[in-house]
Short mmCIF file of C-alpha atoms in Angstrom, two decimals:
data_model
loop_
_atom_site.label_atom_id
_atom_site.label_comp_id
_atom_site.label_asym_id
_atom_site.label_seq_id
_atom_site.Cartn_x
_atom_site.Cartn_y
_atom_site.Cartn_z
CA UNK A 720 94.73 95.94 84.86
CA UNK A 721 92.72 92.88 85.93
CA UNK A 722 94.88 91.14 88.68
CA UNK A 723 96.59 87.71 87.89
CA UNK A 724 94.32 84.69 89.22
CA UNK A 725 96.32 82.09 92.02
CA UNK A 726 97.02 79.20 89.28
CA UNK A 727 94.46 76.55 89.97
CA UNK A 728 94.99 73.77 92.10
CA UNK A 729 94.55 70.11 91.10
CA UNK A 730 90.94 68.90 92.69
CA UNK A 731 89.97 65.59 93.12
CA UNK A 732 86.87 63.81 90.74
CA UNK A 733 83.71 64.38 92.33
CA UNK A 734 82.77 60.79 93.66
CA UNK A 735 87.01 60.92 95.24
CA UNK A 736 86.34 63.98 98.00
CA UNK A 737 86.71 63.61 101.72
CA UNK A 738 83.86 63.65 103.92
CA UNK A 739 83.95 67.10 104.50
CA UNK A 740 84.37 68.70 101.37
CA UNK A 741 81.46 65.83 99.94
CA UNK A 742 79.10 67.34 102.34
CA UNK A 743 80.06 70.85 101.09
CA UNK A 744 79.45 69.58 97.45
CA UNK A 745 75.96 68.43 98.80
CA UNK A 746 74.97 71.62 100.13
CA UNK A 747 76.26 73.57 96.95
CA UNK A 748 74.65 71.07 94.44
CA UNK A 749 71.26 71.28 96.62
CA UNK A 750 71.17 75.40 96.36
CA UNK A 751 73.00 75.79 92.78
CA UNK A 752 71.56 72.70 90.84
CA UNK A 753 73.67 73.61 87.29
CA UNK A 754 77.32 73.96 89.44
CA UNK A 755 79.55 71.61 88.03
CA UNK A 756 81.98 70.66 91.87
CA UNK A 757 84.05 68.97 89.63
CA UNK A 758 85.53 72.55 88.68
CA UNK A 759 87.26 74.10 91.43
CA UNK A 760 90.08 75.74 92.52
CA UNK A 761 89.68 76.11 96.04
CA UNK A 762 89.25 72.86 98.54
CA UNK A 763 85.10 73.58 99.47
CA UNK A 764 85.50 73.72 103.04
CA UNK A 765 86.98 76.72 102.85
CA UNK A 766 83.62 77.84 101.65
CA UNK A 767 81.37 78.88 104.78
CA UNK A 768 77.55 78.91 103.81
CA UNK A 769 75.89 81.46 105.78
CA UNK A 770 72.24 82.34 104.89
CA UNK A 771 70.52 80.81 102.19
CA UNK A 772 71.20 82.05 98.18
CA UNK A 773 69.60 85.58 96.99
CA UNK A 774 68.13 86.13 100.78
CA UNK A 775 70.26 89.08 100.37
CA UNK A 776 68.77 90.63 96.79
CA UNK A 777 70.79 91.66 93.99
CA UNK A 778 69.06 94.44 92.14
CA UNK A 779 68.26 93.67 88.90
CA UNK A 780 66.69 96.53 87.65
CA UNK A 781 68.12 99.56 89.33
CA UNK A 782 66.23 103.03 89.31
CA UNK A 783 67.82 106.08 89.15
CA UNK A 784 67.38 109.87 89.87
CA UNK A 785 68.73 113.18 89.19
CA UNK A 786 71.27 114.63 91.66
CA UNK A 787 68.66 117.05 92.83
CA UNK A 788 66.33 114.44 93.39
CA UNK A 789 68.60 112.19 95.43
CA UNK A 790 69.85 115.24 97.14
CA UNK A 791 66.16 115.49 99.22
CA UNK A 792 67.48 112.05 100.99
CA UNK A 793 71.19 111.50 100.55
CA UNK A 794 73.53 113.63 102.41
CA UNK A 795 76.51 115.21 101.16
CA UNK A 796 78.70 113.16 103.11
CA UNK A 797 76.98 110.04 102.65
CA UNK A 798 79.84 107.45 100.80
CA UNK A 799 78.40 106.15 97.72
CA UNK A 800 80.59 103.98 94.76
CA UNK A 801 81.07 106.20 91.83
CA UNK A 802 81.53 104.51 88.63
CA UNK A 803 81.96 106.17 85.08
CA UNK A 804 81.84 104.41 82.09
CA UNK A 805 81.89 106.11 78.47
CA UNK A 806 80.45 109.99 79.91
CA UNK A 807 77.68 107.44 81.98
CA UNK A 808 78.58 108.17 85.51
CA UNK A 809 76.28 107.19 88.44
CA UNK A 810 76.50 107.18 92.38
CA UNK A 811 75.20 103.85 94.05
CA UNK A 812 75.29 104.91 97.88
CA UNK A 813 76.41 102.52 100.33
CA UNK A 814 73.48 102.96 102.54
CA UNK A 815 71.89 100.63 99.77
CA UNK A 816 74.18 98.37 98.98
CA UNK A 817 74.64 97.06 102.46
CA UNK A 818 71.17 95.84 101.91
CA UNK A 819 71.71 94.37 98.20
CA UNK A 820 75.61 93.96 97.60
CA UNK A 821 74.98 93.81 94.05
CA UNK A 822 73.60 95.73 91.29
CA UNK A 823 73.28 94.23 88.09
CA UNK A 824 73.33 97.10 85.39
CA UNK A 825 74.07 98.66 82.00
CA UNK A 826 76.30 102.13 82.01
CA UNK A 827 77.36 103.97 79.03
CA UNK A 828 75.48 100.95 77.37
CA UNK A 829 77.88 98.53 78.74
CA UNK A 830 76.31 95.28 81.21
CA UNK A 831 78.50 95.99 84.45
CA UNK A 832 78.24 94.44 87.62
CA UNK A 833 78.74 97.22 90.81
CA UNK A 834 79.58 95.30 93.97
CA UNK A 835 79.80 95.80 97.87
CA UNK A 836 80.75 93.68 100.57
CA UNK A 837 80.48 95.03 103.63
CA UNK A 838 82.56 92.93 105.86
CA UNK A 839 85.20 93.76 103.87
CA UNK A 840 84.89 97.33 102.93
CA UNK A 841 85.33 96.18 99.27
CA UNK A 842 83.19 98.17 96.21
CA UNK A 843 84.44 96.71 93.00
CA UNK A 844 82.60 97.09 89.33
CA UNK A 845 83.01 94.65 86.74
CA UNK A 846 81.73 93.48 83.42
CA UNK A 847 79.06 91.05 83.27
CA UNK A 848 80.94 89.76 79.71
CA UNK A 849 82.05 86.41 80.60
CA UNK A 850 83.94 84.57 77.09
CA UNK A 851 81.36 86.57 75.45
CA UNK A 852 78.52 85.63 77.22
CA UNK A 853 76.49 88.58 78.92
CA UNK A 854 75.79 87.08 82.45
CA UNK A 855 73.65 88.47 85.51
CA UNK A 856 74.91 87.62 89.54
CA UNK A 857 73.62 87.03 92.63
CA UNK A 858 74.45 86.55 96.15
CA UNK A 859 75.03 83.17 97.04
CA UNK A 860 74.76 83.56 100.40
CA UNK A 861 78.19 82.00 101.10
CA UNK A 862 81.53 83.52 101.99
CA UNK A 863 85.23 82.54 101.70
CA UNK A 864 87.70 84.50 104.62
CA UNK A 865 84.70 86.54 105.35
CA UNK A 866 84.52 88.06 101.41
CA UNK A 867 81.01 87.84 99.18
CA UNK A 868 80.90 84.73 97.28
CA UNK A 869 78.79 85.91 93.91
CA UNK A 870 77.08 83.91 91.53
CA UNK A 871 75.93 84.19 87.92
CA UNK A 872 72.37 82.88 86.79
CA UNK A 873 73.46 81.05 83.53
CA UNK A 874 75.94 78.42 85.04
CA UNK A 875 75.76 79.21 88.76
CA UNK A 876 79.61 79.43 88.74
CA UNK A 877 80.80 80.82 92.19
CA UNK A 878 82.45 83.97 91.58
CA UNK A 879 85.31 85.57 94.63
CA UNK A 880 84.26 89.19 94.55
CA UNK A 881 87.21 90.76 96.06
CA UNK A 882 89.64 88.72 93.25
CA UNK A 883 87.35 88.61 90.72
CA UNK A 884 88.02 84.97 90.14
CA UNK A 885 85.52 81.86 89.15
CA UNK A 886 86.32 79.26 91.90
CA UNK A 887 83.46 76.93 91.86
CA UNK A 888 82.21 75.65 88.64
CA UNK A 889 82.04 75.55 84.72
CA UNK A 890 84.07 79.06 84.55
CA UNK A 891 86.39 78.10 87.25
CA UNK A 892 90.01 79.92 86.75
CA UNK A 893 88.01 82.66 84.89
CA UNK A 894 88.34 86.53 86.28
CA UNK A 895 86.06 89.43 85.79
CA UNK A 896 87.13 92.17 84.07
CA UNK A 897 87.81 95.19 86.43
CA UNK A 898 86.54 98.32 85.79
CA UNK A 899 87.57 101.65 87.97
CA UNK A 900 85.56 102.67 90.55
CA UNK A 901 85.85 104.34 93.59
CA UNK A 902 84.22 104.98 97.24
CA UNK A 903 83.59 108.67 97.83
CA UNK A 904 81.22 111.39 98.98
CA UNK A 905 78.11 112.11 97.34
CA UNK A 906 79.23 115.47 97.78
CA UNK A 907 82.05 114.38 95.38
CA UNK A 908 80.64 112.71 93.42
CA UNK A 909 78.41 115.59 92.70
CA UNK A 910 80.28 117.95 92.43
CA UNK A 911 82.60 116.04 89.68
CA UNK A 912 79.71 114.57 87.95
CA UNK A 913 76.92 117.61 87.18
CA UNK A 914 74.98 115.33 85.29
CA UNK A 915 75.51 112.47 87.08
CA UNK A 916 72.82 110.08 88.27
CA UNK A 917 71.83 108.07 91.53
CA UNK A 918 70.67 104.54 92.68
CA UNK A 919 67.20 105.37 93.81
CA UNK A 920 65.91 103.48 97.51
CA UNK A 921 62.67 102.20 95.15
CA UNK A 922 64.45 99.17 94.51
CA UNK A 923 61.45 96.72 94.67
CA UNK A 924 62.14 95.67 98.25
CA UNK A 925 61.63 97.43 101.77
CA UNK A 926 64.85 97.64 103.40
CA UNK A 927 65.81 99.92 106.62
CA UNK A 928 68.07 102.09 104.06
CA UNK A 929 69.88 104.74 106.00
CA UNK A 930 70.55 102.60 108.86
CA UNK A 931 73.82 100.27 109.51
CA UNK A 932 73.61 96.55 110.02
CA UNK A 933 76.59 96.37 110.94
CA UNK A 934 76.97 98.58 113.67
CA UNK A 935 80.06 99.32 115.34
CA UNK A 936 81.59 97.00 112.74
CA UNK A 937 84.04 99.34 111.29
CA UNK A 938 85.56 99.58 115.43
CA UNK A 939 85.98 96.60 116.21
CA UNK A 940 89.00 94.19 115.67
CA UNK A 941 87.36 91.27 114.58
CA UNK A 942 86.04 89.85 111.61
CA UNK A 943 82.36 88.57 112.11
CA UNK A 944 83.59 84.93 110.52
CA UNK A 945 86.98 83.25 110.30
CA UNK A 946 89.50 83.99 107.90
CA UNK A 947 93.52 82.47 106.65
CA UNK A 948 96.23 84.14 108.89
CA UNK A 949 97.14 87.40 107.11
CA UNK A 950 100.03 90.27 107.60
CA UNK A 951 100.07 92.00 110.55
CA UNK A 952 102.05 95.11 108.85
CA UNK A 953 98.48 97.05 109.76
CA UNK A 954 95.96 96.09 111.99
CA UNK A 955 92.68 94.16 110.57
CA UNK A 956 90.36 97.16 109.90
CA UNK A 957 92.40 99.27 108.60
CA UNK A 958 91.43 100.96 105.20
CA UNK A 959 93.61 100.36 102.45
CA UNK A 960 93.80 101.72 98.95
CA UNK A 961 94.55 98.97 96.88
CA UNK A 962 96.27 98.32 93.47
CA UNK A 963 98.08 96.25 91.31
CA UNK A 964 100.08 96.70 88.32
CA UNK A 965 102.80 94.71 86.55
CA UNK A 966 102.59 91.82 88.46
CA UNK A 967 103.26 93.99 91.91
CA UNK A 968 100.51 94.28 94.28
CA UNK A 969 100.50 97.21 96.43
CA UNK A 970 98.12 98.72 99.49
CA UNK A 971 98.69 102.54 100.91
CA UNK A 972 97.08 102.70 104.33
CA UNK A 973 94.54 105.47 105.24
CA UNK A 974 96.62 106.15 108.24
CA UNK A 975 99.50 107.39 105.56
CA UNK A 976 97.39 109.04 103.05
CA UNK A 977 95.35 110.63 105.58
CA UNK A 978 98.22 112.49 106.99
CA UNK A 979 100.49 113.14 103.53
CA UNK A 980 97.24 113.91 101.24
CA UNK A 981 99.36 112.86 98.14
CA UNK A 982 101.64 109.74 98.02
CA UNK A 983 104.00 109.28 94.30
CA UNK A 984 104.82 106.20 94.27
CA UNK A 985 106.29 103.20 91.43
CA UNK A 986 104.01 99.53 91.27
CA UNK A 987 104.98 97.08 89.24
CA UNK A 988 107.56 99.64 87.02
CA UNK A 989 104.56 101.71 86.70
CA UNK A 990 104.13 105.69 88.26
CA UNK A 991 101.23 106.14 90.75
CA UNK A 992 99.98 109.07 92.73
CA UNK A 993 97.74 108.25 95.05
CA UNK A 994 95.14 110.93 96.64
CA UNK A 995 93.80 111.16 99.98
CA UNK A 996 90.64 113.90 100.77
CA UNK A 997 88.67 114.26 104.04
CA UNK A 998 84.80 114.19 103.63
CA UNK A 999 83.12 110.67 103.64
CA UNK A 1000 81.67 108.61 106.92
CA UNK A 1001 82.00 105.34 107.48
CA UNK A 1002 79.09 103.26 106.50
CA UNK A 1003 80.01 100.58 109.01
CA UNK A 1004 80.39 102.50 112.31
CA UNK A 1005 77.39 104.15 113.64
CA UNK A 1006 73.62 102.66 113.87
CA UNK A 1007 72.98 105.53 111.17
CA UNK A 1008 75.31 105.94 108.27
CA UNK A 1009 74.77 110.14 108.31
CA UNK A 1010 76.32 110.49 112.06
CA UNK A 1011 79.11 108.04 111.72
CA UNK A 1012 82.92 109.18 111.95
CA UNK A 1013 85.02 110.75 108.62
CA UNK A 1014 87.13 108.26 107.18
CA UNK A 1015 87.75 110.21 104.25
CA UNK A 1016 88.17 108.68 100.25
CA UNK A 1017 91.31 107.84 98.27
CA UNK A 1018 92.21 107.42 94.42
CA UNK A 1019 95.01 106.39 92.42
CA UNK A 1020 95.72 107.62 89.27
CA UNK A 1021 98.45 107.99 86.51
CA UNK A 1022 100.16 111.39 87.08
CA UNK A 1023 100.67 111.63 83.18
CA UNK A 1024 98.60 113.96 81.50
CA UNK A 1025 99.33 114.83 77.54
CA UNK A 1026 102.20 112.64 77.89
CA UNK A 1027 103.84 115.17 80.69
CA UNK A 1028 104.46 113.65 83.90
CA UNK A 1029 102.78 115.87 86.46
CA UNK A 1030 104.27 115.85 89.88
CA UNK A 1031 101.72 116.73 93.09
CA UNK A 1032 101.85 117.88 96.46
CA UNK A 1033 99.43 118.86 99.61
CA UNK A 1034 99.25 122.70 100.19
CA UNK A 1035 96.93 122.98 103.28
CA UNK A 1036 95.70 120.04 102.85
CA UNK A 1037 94.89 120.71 99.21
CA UNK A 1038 96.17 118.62 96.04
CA UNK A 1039 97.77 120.50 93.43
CA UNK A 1040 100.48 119.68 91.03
CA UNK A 1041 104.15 121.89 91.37
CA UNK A 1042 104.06 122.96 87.88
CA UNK A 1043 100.92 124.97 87.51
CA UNK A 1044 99.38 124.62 90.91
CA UNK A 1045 95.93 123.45 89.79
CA UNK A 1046 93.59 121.71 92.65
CA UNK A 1047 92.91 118.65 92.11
CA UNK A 1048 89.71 116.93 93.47
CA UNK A 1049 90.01 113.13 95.02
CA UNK A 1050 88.51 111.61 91.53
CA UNK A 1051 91.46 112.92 89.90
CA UNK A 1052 90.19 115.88 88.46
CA UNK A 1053 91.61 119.62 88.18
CA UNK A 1054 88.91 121.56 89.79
CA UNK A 1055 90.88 125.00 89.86
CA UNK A 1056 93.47 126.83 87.39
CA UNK A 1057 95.17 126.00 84.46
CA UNK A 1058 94.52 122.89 83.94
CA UNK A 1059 90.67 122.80 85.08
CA UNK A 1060 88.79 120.32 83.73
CA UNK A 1061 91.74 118.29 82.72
CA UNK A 1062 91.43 114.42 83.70
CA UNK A 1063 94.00 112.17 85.51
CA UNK A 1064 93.26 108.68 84.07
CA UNK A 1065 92.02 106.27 87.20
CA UNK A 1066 93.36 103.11 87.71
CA UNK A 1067 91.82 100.10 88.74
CA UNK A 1068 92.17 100.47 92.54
CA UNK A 1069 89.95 99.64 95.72
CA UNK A 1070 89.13 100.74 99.22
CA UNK A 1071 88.97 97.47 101.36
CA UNK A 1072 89.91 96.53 104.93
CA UNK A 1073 93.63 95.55 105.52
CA UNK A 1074 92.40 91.74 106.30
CA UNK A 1075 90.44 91.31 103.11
CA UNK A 1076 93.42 92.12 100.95
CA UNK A 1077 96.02 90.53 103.00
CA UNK A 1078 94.29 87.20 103.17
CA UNK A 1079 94.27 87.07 99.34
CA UNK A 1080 97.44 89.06 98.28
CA UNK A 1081 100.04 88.26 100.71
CA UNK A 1082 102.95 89.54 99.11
CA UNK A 1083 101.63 92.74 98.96
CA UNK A 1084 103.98 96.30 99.76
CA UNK A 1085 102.86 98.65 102.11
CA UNK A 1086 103.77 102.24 100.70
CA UNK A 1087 103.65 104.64 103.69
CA UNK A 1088 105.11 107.80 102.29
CA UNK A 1089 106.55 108.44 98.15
CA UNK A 1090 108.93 106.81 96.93
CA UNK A 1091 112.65 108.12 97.51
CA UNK A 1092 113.31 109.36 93.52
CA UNK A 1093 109.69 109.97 93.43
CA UNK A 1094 109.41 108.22 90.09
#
């Protein structure tokens, strides 16, 4: 379910901003000359220009290989974003999206837009349909509380990644549709996914891929750049599975998961089980991605199947569900008994730091064990 945009706020005429925000509306209209300022829905100071637009590179035309092939290079543990769409399912590892943040693409013949910003932890798909118009993004080189600011060719509308929503520009109040995806393993993913495919490193540019930018990142208590005052239910860094349905947002910590495995759970009148499985590194710790410590992935998914609510537990560490004690793997799929090969239907979740959702979804409930009824 696509989450709700903030209702936008009423902006001043262009020749009618302060100082500050005019010489914001400068720097934008120098870099993005179609962006109509006029259209916001966020004052422009809050927008902090970094580095210039595109100096990080979207790829535009993605390669891809075979599991075998990306296997020689890409270690099992390695955390890549795996994203499924209509039997298309392909792996785009971290270790390159640190260096690009975006890849534009078509999967299962679908234009989708697979995202990563790495000072927040957040990997979010979309589609590139915007009112019916098939658009391509870039980076712009800005932020907003420390979150990739996007951009789309066509009308150079500034896009919030971690929301979704338009905020500068023609399309402002506009949100991308979210698709599900989901930071795990490659070993995972491969194992899920035999015929799955993989971002290849010949992406047109010569990037250090394998090695972290952002070393020691993931540690540390501080953002790199300012952001709002936030929550401090969890500490700033730490990894939160995020969802929200029915007008409820909703985050279950790592620290939870990590030690339950399986968390049942009701958002927004709606059942949830959320899964926890140890196996994937950080891509933000260590000066190499392969070397840096387990942080493990998470999933949520709707624990109907055939109509039949299925209820699960940890065994050892191991997800099954009470009835027929199938495993279950971390992408929601029975890997082991009766109901092998069965498929729990994903929901549109994400994996970001604590800060990065706080900052935007305040009201947010932090669900540290299952609910009491379990329902």
């Amino acid at each position: 379910m696509t989450p709700t945009p903030a209702a936008p706020t009423p902006t001043p005429p262009r020749d009618e901003l302060e100082e500050a925000e005019l010489w914001a509306a400068q720097y934008l209209e120098r870099n993005f000359p179609k962006i109509d300022v006029s259209k916001r829905s966020v004052n422009l100071t809050e927008i902090r220009s970094v580095i210039p637009p595109d100096a990080i590179p979207a790829i535009d035309e993605p390669r891809f290989l075979s599991l075998a092939e990306a296997s020689e290079w890409l270690a099992g543990e390695a955390p890549v974003i795996a994203f499924e769409r209509n039997g298309d399912a392909r792996a785009y590892p971290l270790e390159i999206l640190t260096w690009h943040e975006i890849v534009n693409d078509v999967v299962g013949g679908e234009p989708v837009i697979v995202t990563y910003c790495p000072l927040c932890n957040s990997a979010i798909a979309f589609s590139r349909v915007v009112n019916g118009e098939e658009r391509t993004f870039g980076v712009s080189g800005s932020l907003r509380n420390s979150d990739l600011i996007m951009y789309d060719h066509q009308t150079e509308t500034l896009w919030q990644q971690l929301t979704g929503e338009a905020i500068v520009g023609r399309d402002t109040g506009a949100v991308l549709e979210f698709l599900p995806a989901q930071l795990v393993s490659f070993r995972e993913f491969r194992a899920a996914f035999k015929d799955g495919m993989v971002l290849s490193r010949e992406t047109g540019y010569s990037r250090n891929y394998g090695q972290n930018p952002y070393v020691l990142y993931d540690s540390g208590g501080r953002t790199l750049f300012p952001v709002d005052e936030f929550s401090n239910e969890l500490s700033a860094k730490e990894r939160v599975l995020t969802l929200e349905l029915g007008g409820e947002t909703a985050a279950f910590p790592f620290s939870a998961l990590s030690e339950l495995v399986v968390i049942e759970a009701a958002v927004g009148g709606e059942a949830v089980v959320a899964f926890w499985q140890p196996g994937q590194v950080s891509a933000l710790d260590d000066a190499f991605i392969i070397g840096s410590r387990n942080v493990g992935s998470a999933g949520a998914f709707s624990p109907f199947l055939d109509g039949e609510r299925l209820r699960f537990e940890a065994r050892e560490g191991t997800i099954v569900d009470a009835r027929t004690g199938s495993t279950w793997d971390v992408l929601g799929r029975a890997v082991s008994g009766p109901l092998a090969g069965q498929q729990l239907t994903p929901l549109v979740s994400g994996n970001h730091f604590w800060f990065a959702w706080a900052v935007f979804k305040p009201e947010t409930r932090v669900i540290l064990e299952s609910d009491a009824d379990r329902s």
